[in-house]
Short mmCIF file of N, CA and C in Angstrom, two decimals:
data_model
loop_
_atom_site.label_atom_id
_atom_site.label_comp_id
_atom_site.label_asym_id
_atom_site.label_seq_id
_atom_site.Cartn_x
_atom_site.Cartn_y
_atom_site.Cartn_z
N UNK A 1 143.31 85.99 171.57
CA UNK A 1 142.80 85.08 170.56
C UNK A 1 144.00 84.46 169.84
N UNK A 2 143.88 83.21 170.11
CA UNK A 2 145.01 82.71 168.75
C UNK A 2 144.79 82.14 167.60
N UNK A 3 145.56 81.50 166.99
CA UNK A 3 145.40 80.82 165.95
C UNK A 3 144.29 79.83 165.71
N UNK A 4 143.95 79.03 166.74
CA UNK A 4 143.18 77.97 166.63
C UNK A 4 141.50 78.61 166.73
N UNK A 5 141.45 79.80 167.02
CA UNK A 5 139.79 80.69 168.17
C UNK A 5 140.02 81.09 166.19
N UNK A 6 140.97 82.32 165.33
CA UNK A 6 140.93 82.41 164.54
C UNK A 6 140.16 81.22 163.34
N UNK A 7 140.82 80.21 163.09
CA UNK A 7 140.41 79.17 162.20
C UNK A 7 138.62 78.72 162.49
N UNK A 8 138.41 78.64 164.11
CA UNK A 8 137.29 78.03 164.20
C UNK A 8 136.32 79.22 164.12
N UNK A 9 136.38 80.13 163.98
CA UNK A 9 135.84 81.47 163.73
C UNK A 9 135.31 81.71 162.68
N UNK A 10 136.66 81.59 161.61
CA UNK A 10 136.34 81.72 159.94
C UNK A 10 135.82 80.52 159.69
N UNK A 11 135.73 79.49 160.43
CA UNK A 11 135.34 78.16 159.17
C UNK A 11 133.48 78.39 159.69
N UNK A 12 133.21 78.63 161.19
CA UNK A 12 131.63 79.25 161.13
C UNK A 12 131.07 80.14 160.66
N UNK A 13 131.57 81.27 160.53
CA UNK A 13 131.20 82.45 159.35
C UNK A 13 130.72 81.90 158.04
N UNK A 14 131.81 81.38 157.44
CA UNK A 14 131.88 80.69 156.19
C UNK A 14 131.43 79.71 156.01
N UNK A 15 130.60 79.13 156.88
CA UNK A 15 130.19 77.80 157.22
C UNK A 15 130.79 76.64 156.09
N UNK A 16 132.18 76.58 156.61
CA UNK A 16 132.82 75.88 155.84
C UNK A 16 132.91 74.19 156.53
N UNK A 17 133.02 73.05 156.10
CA UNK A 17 133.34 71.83 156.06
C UNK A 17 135.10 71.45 156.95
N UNK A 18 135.48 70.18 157.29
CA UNK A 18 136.91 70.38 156.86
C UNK A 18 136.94 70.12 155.88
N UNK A 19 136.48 69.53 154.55
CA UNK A 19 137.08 69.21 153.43
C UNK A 19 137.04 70.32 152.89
N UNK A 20 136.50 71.64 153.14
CA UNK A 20 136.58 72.95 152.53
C UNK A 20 137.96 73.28 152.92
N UNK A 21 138.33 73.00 153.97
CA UNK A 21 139.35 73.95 154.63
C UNK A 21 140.80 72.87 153.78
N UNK A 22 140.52 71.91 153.97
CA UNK A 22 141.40 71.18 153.19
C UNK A 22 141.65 71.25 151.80
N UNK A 23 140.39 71.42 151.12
CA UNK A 23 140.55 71.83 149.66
C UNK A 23 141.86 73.20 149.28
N UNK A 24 140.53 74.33 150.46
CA UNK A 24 141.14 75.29 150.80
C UNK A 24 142.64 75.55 150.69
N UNK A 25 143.63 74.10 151.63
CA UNK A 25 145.04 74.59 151.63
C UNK A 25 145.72 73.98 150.63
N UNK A 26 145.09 73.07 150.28
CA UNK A 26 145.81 72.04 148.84
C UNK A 26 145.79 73.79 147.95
N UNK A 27 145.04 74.46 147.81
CA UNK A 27 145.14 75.22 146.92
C UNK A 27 146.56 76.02 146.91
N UNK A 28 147.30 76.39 148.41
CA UNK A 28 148.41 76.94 148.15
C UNK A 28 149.82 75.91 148.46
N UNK A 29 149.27 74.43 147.96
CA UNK A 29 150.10 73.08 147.83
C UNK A 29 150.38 73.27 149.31
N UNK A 30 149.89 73.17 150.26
CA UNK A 30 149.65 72.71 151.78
C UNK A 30 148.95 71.71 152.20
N UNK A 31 149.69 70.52 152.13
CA UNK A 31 149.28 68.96 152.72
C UNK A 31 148.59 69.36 154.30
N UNK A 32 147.70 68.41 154.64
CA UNK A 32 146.91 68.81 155.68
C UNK A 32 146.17 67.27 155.78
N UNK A 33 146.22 66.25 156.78
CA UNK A 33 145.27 65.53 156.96
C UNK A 33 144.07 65.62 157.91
N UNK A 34 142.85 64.82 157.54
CA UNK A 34 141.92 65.27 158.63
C UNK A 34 141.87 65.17 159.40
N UNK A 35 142.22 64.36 160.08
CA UNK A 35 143.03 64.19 161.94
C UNK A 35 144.00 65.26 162.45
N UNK A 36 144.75 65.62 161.39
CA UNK A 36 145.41 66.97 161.61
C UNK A 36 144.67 68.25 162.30
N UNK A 37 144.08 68.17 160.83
CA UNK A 37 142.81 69.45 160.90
C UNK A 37 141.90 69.41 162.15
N UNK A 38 141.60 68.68 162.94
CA UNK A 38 140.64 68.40 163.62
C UNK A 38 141.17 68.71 165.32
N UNK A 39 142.43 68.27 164.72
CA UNK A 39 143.43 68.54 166.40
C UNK A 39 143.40 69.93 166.85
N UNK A 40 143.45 70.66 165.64
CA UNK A 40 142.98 72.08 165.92
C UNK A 40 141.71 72.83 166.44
N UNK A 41 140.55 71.58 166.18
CA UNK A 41 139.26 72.16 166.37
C UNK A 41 139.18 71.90 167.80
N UNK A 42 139.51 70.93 168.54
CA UNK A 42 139.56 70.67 170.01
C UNK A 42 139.22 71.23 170.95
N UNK A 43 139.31 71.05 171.81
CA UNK A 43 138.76 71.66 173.29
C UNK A 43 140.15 71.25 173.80
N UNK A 44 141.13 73.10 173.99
CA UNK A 44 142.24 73.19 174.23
C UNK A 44 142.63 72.54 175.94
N UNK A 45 141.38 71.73 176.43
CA UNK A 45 141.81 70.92 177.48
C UNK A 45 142.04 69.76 177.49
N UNK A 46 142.07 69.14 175.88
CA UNK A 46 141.71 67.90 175.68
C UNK A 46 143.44 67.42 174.99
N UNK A 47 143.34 66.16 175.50
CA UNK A 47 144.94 65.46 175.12
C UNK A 47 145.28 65.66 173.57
N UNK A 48 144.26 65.82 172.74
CA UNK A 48 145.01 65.51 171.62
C UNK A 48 144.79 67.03 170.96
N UNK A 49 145.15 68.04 171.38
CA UNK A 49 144.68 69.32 170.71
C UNK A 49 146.43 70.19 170.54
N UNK A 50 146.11 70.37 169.41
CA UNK A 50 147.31 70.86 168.85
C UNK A 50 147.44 72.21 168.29
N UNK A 51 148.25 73.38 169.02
CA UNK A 51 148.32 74.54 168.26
C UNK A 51 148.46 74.50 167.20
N UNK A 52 147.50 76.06 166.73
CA UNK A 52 147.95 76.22 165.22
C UNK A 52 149.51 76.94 164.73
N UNK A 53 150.11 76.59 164.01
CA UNK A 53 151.17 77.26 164.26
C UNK A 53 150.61 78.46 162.78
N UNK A 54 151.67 79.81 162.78
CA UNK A 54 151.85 80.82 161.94
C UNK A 54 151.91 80.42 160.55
N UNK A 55 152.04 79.39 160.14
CA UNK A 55 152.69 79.06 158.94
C UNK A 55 151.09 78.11 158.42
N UNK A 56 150.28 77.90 158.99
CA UNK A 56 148.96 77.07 158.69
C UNK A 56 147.90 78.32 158.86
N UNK A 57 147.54 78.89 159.68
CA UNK A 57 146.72 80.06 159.62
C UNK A 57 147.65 80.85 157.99
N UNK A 58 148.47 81.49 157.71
CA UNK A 58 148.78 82.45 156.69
C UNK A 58 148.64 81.19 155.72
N UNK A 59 148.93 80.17 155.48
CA UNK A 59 148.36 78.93 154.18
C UNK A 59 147.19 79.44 153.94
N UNK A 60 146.30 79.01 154.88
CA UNK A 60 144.82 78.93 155.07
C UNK A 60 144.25 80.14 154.39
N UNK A 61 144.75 81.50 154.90
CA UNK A 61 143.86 82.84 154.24
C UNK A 61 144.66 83.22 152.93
N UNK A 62 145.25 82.71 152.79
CA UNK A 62 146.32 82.65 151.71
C UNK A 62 145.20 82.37 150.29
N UNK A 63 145.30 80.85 151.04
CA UNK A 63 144.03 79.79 150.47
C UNK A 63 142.74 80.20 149.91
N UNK A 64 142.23 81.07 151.04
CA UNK A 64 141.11 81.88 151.10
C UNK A 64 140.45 82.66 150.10
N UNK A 65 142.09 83.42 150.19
CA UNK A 65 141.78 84.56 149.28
C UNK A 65 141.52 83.74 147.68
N UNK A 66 142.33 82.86 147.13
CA UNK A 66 142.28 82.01 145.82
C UNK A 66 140.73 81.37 146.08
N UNK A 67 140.38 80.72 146.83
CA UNK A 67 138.98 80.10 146.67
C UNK A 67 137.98 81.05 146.55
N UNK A 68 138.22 82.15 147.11
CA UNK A 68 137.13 83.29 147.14
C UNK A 68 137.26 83.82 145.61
N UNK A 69 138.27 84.24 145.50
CA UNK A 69 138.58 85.17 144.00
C UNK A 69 139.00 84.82 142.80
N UNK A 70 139.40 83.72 143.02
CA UNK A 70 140.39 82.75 142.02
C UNK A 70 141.49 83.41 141.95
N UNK A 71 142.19 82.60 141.31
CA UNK A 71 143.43 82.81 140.82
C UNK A 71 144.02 84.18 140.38
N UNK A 72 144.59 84.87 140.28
CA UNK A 72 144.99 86.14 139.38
C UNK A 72 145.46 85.54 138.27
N UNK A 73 145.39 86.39 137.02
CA UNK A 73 146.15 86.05 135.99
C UNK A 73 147.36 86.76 135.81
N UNK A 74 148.09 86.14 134.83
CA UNK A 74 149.79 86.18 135.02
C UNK A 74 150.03 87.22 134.27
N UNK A 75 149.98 88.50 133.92
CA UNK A 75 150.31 89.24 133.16
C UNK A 75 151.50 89.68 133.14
N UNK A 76 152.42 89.10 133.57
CA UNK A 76 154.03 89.82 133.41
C UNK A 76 154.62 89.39 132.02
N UNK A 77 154.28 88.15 131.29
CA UNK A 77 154.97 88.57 129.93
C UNK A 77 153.71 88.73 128.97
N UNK A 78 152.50 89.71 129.19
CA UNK A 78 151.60 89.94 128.36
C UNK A 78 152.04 91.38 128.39
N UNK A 79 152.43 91.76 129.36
CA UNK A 79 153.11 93.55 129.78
C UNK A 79 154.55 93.68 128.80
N UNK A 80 155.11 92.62 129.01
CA UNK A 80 156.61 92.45 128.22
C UNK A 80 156.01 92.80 126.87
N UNK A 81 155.32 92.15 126.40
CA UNK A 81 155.50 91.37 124.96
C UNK A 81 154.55 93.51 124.21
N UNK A 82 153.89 93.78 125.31
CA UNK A 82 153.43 95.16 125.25
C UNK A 82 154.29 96.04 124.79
N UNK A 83 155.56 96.29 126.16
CA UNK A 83 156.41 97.27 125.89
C UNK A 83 157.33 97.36 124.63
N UNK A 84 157.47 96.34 124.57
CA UNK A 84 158.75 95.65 123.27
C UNK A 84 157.95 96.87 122.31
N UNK A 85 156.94 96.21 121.67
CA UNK A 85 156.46 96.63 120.58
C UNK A 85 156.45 98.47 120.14
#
């Protein structure tokens, strides 16, 4: 299984959109156009189909995890401002 069987996997589970998946990577500031995105969805016999590379799958669940959970909050100088005292 690679990268591309991965993506088209999670976006049916999740019955996600591409503009989900796009939202999705803007979230970890990962530019992505939809012609991009789509080269991936392909039929890996077809001229215009483009691996996913390592660095767009780990964006993506990266992504994931923030759209699913939000954000964490920043507590490293709420811990500081703790210890001081």
């Amino acid at each position: 299984m690679d990268n591309n069987d991965i993506l088209k996997k999670l976006r049916v589970a999740l019955s996600l959109r591409n503009e989900d998946i796009i939202e999705i990577l803007k979230l970890v500031d990962f530019e992505i156009s939809k012609g991009a995105l789509g080269d991936f969805f392909r039929n890996p016999d077809h001229p215009g189909y483009v691996q996913a590379q390592d660095q767009v799958l780990r964006n993506f669940l990266n992504g994931l995890v923030i759209y699913k959970r939000g954000k964490l909050p920043d507590n490293r100088n709420k811990d500081k401002g703790e210890e001081e005292k």
